Short mmCIF file of C-alpha atoms and ligand atoms in Angstrom, two decimals:
data_model
loop_
_atom_site.label_atom_id
_atom_site.label_comp_id
_atom_site.label_asym_id
_atom_site.label_seq_id
_atom_site.Cartn_x
_atom_site.Cartn_y
_atom_site.Cartn_z
CA MET A 290 205.64 195.43 45.56
CA ALA A 291 204.11 192.02 48.01
CA ARG A 292 204.57 189.15 46.15
CA ALA A 293 201.44 187.49 44.67
CA SER A 294 200.20 185.07 48.30
CA GLY A 295 197.00 184.08 47.24
CA PRO A 296 196.25 181.15 46.52
CA CYS A 297 196.82 179.62 43.20
CA GLN A 298 197.93 183.18 41.77
CA GLY A 299 200.46 183.22 38.42
CA ALA A 300 201.92 185.34 36.59
CA PRO A 301 203.19 188.60 38.55
CA ASP A 302 201.03 191.65 38.53
CA THR A 303 203.31 194.14 36.40
CA GLY A 304 200.29 195.23 33.80
CA GLU A 305 202.63 193.83 31.19
CA THR A 306 200.62 191.02 28.66
CA PRO A 307 202.75 188.33 30.39
CA VAL A 308 204.45 185.72 28.65
CA LEU A 309 204.15 182.82 30.17
CA GLN A 310 205.38 180.22 27.43
CA ASN A 311 208.97 182.27 28.24
CA MET A 312 209.01 182.45 32.75
CA GLN A 313 209.55 179.96 34.89
CA SER A 314 206.87 180.25 37.75
CA GLU A 315 208.43 179.59 41.12
CA PHE A 316 205.87 177.60 42.21
CA VAL A 317 205.16 173.90 41.93
CA ASP A 318 203.20 170.73 43.72
CA LEU A 319 204.68 167.49 44.42
CA HIS A 320 201.99 166.03 45.34
CA CYS A 321 198.41 164.95 44.22
CA HIS A 322 195.63 161.65 43.56
CA SER A 323 193.83 161.83 39.71
CA THR A 324 191.60 159.31 39.09
CA ALA A 325 193.77 156.58 39.06
CA SER A 326 193.52 156.52 42.72
CA ASP A 327 191.03 158.22 44.85
CA GLY A 328 191.23 161.63 43.66
CA THR A 329 188.92 162.54 41.70
CA LEU A 330 190.43 164.97 38.03
CA LEU A 331 191.16 162.89 35.43
CA PRO A 332 195.57 162.46 35.42
CA ALA A 333 195.19 165.38 32.69
CA ASP A 334 193.06 167.63 34.19
CA VAL A 335 195.24 167.52 37.31
CA VAL A 336 197.07 169.12 35.22
CA ARG A 337 195.49 171.52 32.91
CA LEU A 338 194.92 172.60 36.90
CA ALA A 339 198.17 172.82 37.73
CA VAL A 340 198.42 175.19 34.65
CA ARG A 341 196.00 177.25 35.23
CA SER A 342 197.43 177.84 38.72
CA GLY A 343 200.71 179.09 37.12
CA LEU A 344 202.90 176.13 38.32
CA SER A 345 205.48 175.67 36.85
CA ALA A 346 206.18 171.36 37.78
CA LEU A 347 203.47 169.29 38.85
CA ALA A 348 204.44 165.31 40.06
CA LEU A 349 201.23 162.76 40.33
CA THR A 350 201.22 160.46 43.35
CA ASP A 351 198.84 158.27 43.26
CA HIS A 352 198.24 155.62 46.13
CA ASP A 353 200.08 151.87 44.74
CA THR A 354 199.44 153.05 40.81
CA ILE A 355 200.82 154.84 38.13
CA GLY A 356 198.00 154.08 35.86
CA GLY A 357 197.85 158.41 35.38
CA VAL A 358 200.97 158.90 34.69
CA ALA A 359 201.43 157.95 31.23
CA GLU A 360 198.07 160.47 30.22
CA ALA A 361 199.81 162.85 32.79
CA ALA A 362 202.79 163.23 31.14
CA ALA A 363 201.60 163.12 27.79
CA GLU A 364 199.40 166.55 29.12
CA ALA A 365 202.11 167.78 30.43
CA LYS A 366 204.36 167.78 27.66
CA LYS A 367 201.73 169.27 25.44
CA LEU A 368 201.17 172.43 27.94
CA GLY A 369 204.63 172.82 28.14
CA ILE A 370 204.84 171.86 32.58
CA ASP A 371 207.62 170.46 33.70
CA PHE A 372 206.05 166.40 34.99
CA LEU A 373 207.48 164.26 37.09
CA PRO A 374 206.51 160.36 36.98
CA GLY A 375 205.28 159.50 41.06
CA ILE A 376 203.29 157.05 43.13
CA GLU A 377 202.08 156.60 47.21
CA ILE A 378 202.48 153.73 49.44
CA SER A 379 201.47 152.49 52.92
CA ALA A 380 204.34 151.28 54.71
CA GLU A 381 204.27 148.89 57.98
CA TYR A 382 203.39 150.59 60.81
CA PRO A 383 202.06 150.22 64.22
CA SER A 384 197.75 152.29 65.12
CA PRO A 385 197.16 154.86 65.34
CA GLY A 386 199.71 156.57 62.83
CA THR A 387 200.36 155.99 59.13
CA MET A 388 203.97 155.66 57.24
CA HIS A 389 203.37 156.60 53.60
CA ILE A 390 206.33 156.39 50.86
CA LEU A 391 206.52 158.51 47.90
CA GLY A 392 208.29 157.36 44.85
CA TYR A 393 209.48 159.90 42.98
CA GLY A 394 211.42 159.60 39.02
CA VAL A 395 210.16 155.32 39.20
CA ASP A 396 210.97 153.74 35.99
CA PRO A 397 207.18 153.38 34.18
CA ASN A 398 208.75 150.79 32.43
CA SER A 399 210.66 148.91 35.27
CA ALA A 400 210.21 145.20 35.99
CA SER A 401 210.23 146.30 39.61
CA LEU A 402 207.85 148.49 39.45
CA LYS A 403 205.04 146.01 38.02
CA ARG A 404 206.01 143.54 40.68
CA LEU A 405 205.72 146.08 42.97
CA THR A 406 202.15 147.43 41.95
CA ASP A 407 201.34 144.29 41.28
CA GLN A 408 201.87 143.13 45.32
CA LEU A 409 200.23 146.17 46.20
CA ILE A 410 196.53 145.74 44.21
CA GLU A 411 196.74 142.43 45.51
CA GLY A 412 196.57 143.14 48.76
CA ARG A 413 194.00 145.18 47.75
CA ASP A 414 192.22 141.91 46.50
CA ASN A 415 192.52 140.33 49.45
CA ARG A 416 190.53 143.17 51.47
CA ASN A 417 187.98 144.02 49.66
CA PRO A 418 185.51 141.30 48.96
CA ARG A 419 185.46 141.11 53.06
CA ILE A 420 184.35 144.69 52.90
CA VAL A 421 182.32 143.97 50.64
CA ALA A 422 181.16 141.00 52.61
CA LYS A 423 180.70 142.10 56.07
CA LEU A 424 179.02 145.41 54.83
CA ASN A 425 176.29 142.30 53.31
CA GLU A 426 176.49 141.30 56.72
CA MET A 427 175.12 145.01 58.02
CA ASN A 428 172.50 144.72 55.12
CA VAL A 429 173.95 146.96 52.89
CA ALA A 430 173.32 145.55 49.81
CA VAL A 431 176.61 146.41 47.40
CA THR A 432 178.35 144.64 45.45
CA MET A 433 182.00 143.80 43.85
CA ASP A 434 180.72 144.56 40.82
CA GLU A 435 178.85 148.15 41.31
CA TRP A 436 183.04 148.81 43.24
CA GLU A 437 184.48 147.97 40.01
CA ASN A 438 181.66 149.93 37.43
CA GLU A 439 182.70 151.94 39.83
CA ALA A 440 186.71 152.47 39.74
CA LYS A 441 185.69 152.41 36.05
CA GLY A 442 189.58 149.96 35.61
CA ASN A 443 191.40 152.25 38.01
CA VAL A 444 192.37 151.32 41.36
CA LEU A 445 189.63 150.35 44.19
CA GLY A 446 189.58 152.41 46.98
CA ARG A 447 187.05 152.96 49.94
CA PRO A 448 186.58 156.80 48.72
CA GLN A 449 184.64 154.74 45.55
CA LEU A 450 182.69 152.32 48.15
CA ALA A 451 181.60 155.61 49.74
CA ALA A 452 180.39 157.14 47.13
CA ILE A 453 178.36 154.09 46.03
CA LEU A 454 176.61 154.02 49.69
CA LEU A 455 175.76 157.83 49.04
CA ARG A 456 174.27 157.22 46.30
CA LYS A 457 171.94 154.58 47.03
CA GLY A 458 170.53 156.04 50.91
CA TYR A 459 173.08 153.87 53.11
CA VAL A 460 174.64 156.97 54.44
CA SER A 461 174.69 161.10 53.81
CA SER A 462 178.32 162.17 53.57
CA ILE A 463 181.42 160.80 52.36
CA LYS A 464 182.28 160.91 55.67
CA GLN A 465 179.43 158.78 57.26
CA ALA A 466 179.91 156.18 55.04
CA PHE A 467 183.66 156.34 56.95
CA ASP A 468 182.52 156.80 60.91
CA LYS A 469 179.34 154.22 60.35
CA TYR A 470 180.80 151.55 58.38
CA ILE A 471 183.86 151.71 56.52
CA GLY A 472 186.90 153.75 58.47
CA GLN A 473 189.23 152.41 60.87
CA GLY A 474 187.37 151.46 63.78
CA ALA A 475 184.00 150.73 62.08
CA PRO A 476 182.81 147.38 61.68
CA ALA A 477 183.19 147.10 57.94
CA TYR A 478 186.68 147.78 58.13
CA PHE A 479 189.68 145.89 57.39
CA ASP A 480 193.47 146.90 56.64
CA LYS A 481 194.90 145.59 53.77
CA GLU A 482 198.24 143.82 54.24
CA ARG A 483 201.22 146.36 52.93
CA LEU A 484 204.76 146.19 52.48
CA THR A 485 207.53 146.75 55.90
CA PRO A 486 209.22 150.33 55.42
CA LYS A 487 212.21 148.17 53.96
CA ARG A 488 210.69 146.40 51.01
CA ALA A 489 208.39 149.83 49.93
CA LEU A 490 212.54 151.35 49.72
CA ALA A 491 213.94 148.79 48.09
CA MET A 492 211.67 148.45 45.36
CA ILE A 493 210.83 152.11 45.36
CA ARG A 494 215.06 152.44 44.41
CA GLU A 495 215.05 149.54 42.30
CA SER A 496 212.39 151.33 40.03
CA GLY A 497 214.66 153.59 39.48
CA GLY A 498 213.24 156.41 41.95
CA LEU A 499 214.13 158.36 45.27
CA PRO A 500 211.65 156.54 47.92
CA VAL A 501 210.28 160.11 49.91
CA LEU A 502 208.68 160.21 53.66
CA ALA A 503 205.50 161.99 53.22
CA HIS A 504 203.79 163.94 55.50
CA PRO A 505 205.69 162.38 58.97
CA ILE A 506 203.08 164.54 61.53
CA GLN A 507 200.62 161.71 59.99
CA LEU A 508 203.35 158.71 61.62
CA ARG A 509 202.23 160.46 65.37
CA THR A 510 205.18 160.26 67.37
CA THR A 511 204.67 161.29 70.48
CA ASN A 512 208.63 163.61 70.55
CA ASP A 513 210.79 164.63 68.31
CA GLY A 514 213.18 161.59 69.57
CA GLN A 515 211.58 159.50 67.86
CA LEU A 516 211.21 161.73 64.92
CA ASP A 517 214.30 161.48 64.25
CA ARG A 518 215.20 157.81 65.24
CA ILE A 519 212.54 157.11 62.91
CA VAL A 520 213.78 159.16 60.15
CA LYS A 521 217.43 158.24 60.88
CA ASP A 522 216.40 154.43 60.33
CA LEU A 523 214.61 154.82 57.01
CA LEU A 524 217.75 156.62 56.42
CA ASP A 525 219.72 153.04 57.05
CA LEU A 526 217.46 151.32 54.35
CA GLY A 527 217.61 154.10 51.65
CA LEU A 528 215.34 156.76 52.09
CA ALA A 529 216.46 159.71 50.22
CA GLY A 530 213.90 162.73 50.86
CA LEU A 531 211.44 164.26 53.86
CA GLU A 532 208.05 166.07 52.79
CA ILE A 533 208.82 169.42 54.16
CA ILE A 534 205.77 171.36 52.91
CA HIS A 535 201.93 169.32 53.59
CA SER A 536 198.42 170.21 53.68
CA ASP A 537 198.63 168.65 56.86
CA HIS A 538 202.77 170.65 58.30
CA ASP A 539 201.31 173.60 60.08
CA ALA A 540 204.07 175.84 60.56
CA ALA A 541 206.68 173.96 63.56
CA TRP A 542 206.11 171.26 61.66
CA VAL A 543 207.50 172.54 58.08
CA GLU A 544 210.39 174.03 60.09
CA LYS A 545 210.55 170.60 62.31
CA CYS A 546 211.06 168.91 59.03
CA THR A 547 213.45 171.44 57.47
CA SER A 548 215.49 170.62 60.33
CA LEU A 549 215.65 167.34 60.62
CA ALA A 550 216.51 166.15 57.12
CA ASP A 551 218.79 169.28 56.59
CA ARG A 552 220.70 167.12 59.77
CA TYR A 553 220.71 164.42 57.94
CA GLY A 554 221.23 165.47 54.12
CA LEU A 555 218.36 164.19 52.61
CA LEU A 556 216.16 166.09 50.01
CA LYS A 557 213.39 168.53 50.60
CA THR A 558 210.03 168.04 49.17
CA GLY A 559 206.69 169.48 49.80
CA GLY A 560 203.20 169.11 47.73
CA SER A 561 199.53 169.89 48.71
CA ASP A 562 197.69 166.48 48.44
CA PHE A 563 194.83 167.62 46.24
CA HIS A 564 192.77 164.63 45.94
CA GLY A 565 189.69 167.33 43.78
CA THR A 566 186.41 167.05 45.75
CA ASN A 567 186.98 164.26 47.85
CA LYS A 568 189.30 166.39 50.26
CA LYS A 569 187.41 169.76 48.85
CA ASP A 570 189.10 171.82 51.06
CA ILE A 571 192.55 171.23 49.42
CA GLU A 572 193.76 173.58 46.33
CA LEU A 573 196.35 172.22 43.67
CA GLY A 574 199.25 174.16 44.54
CA VAL A 575 198.79 175.42 48.10
CA ALA A 576 199.66 173.68 51.15
CA ARG A 577 197.30 175.15 54.58
CA GLY A 578 198.14 178.72 52.14
CA ARG A 579 202.18 177.90 51.51
CA ARG A 580 203.50 177.12 48.27
CA ILE A 581 205.79 174.92 47.15
CA PRO A 582 209.26 176.81 46.01
CA ARG A 583 210.79 175.50 42.01
CA GLU A 584 213.61 174.27 44.16
CA LEU A 585 212.56 171.61 45.80
CA PHE A 586 211.31 170.09 42.35
CA ASP A 587 214.60 170.91 40.50
CA ALA A 588 216.89 169.60 43.59
CA LEU A 589 214.63 166.17 43.30
CA THR A 590 215.18 166.26 39.75
CA GLN A 591 219.36 166.94 39.69
CA ARG A 592 219.66 163.60 42.34
CA LEU A 593 217.61 161.45 39.55
CA ALA A 594 219.83 162.59 37.07
CA ALA A 595 222.27 162.38 39.32
CA GLY A 596 221.71 158.77 40.18
CA GLN A 597 221.35 158.26 36.52
CA ARG A 598 225.17 159.00 35.54
CA THR A 599 226.24 156.86 38.31
CA SER A 600 224.05 153.41 37.82
CA ALA A 601 224.55 154.42 33.94
CA GLY A 602 228.20 154.58 34.64
P1 AMP B 223 192.01 153.23 50.99
O1 AMP B 223 193.39 153.17 50.17
O2 AMP B 223 191.04 151.81 49.41
O3 AMP B 223 192.59 152.21 52.02
O4 AMP B 223 190.76 154.32 50.77
C1 AMP B 223 192.27 155.67 51.85
C2 AMP B 223 191.37 156.60 50.61
O5 AMP B 223 190.18 156.74 51.77
C3 AMP B 223 192.47 157.35 52.08
O6 AMP B 223 192.85 157.89 50.91
C4 AMP B 223 191.31 158.71 51.92
O7 AMP B 223 191.32 159.40 50.29
C5 AMP B 223 189.76 158.31 52.17
N1 AMP B 223 189.10 158.18 53.98
C6 AMP B 223 190.42 157.14 54.65
N2 AMP B 223 189.44 157.41 55.62
C7 AMP B 223 189.00 158.21 55.96
C8 AMP B 223 187.36 159.05 56.58
N3 AMP B 223 187.51 158.80 57.60
N4 AMP B 223 186.63 160.47 55.96
C9 AMP B 223 187.06 159.62 54.64
N5 AMP B 223 188.02 159.81 53.93
C10 AMP B 223 189.17 158.72 54.29
ZN1 ZN B 224 194.90 159.64 48.93
FE1 FE B 225 199.87 159.94 52.28
FE1 FE B 226 198.61 161.18 48.88
#
């Protein structure tokens, strides 16, 4: 029988009563966002969806925060799915590309992680009022208070601001809010200060995590040699892995990143980059029709465990 290839199918179709509790699903998702950053599902709801989708492990990787990790971890424990705390950081990188670094297995209680997230939030706090001031100049009536209310105690991200502009009738879609006002190249766009790649990698390591280069396609390198050089440079700075499977990666990119990771002995990870309805076409556990094999999660957790043994010894 052919393996289930449809999205989010859990147990194999044997006609028998599924015994999910005793069976380890072959699939995981190691890159997703919750309301703690710019996703639309609560952290616990992302975990519930993962279970419904037949996944056996999940890593939550909100932008700049681990604010959703405790809730997700508790729900994962309750439902019997493996869980790994994660974070996603934007590093300094020349436009039009972007460099995002995932940090897996960071210790939520470590002082360096607190330093890291404080610094990232400060970058946003410096940027956000400039966006609002510019919008006001353009006769768009919106305030920082409204934005903070919309964020409900979570990280302030532009998608929430876009939602306010939509609700108030300044735009007819989230996309239009970015195109017309707050997206890259639009009049009320301001960049936030970013960490250098060196610092991002070091701080993830100091927080007990493993740094992984997210969706390498978004670097927008113009040839394979350039990509190879960047990965090599990051490796020298402590990079531990490459995200090979991602919703932006077609088969050629999955293959390219796989051989690059193998060449440098890097871990391979994969995830959907699920954001709930903020990215409507992305389903949890599915990256461009591809699912993420459990073995990627196992290799990652084994490396983390080995690191802990080393640092404890
Ligand atoms: P921020 O972290 O506040 O800079 O906001 C970044 C988030 O805004 C991204 O993670 C996307 O979810 C969203 N975003 C950025 N550019 C666009 C765009 N052109 N259209 C829709 N969403 C966007
Ligand atoms: Zn996002
Ligand atoms: Fe990203
Ligand atoms: Fe992401």
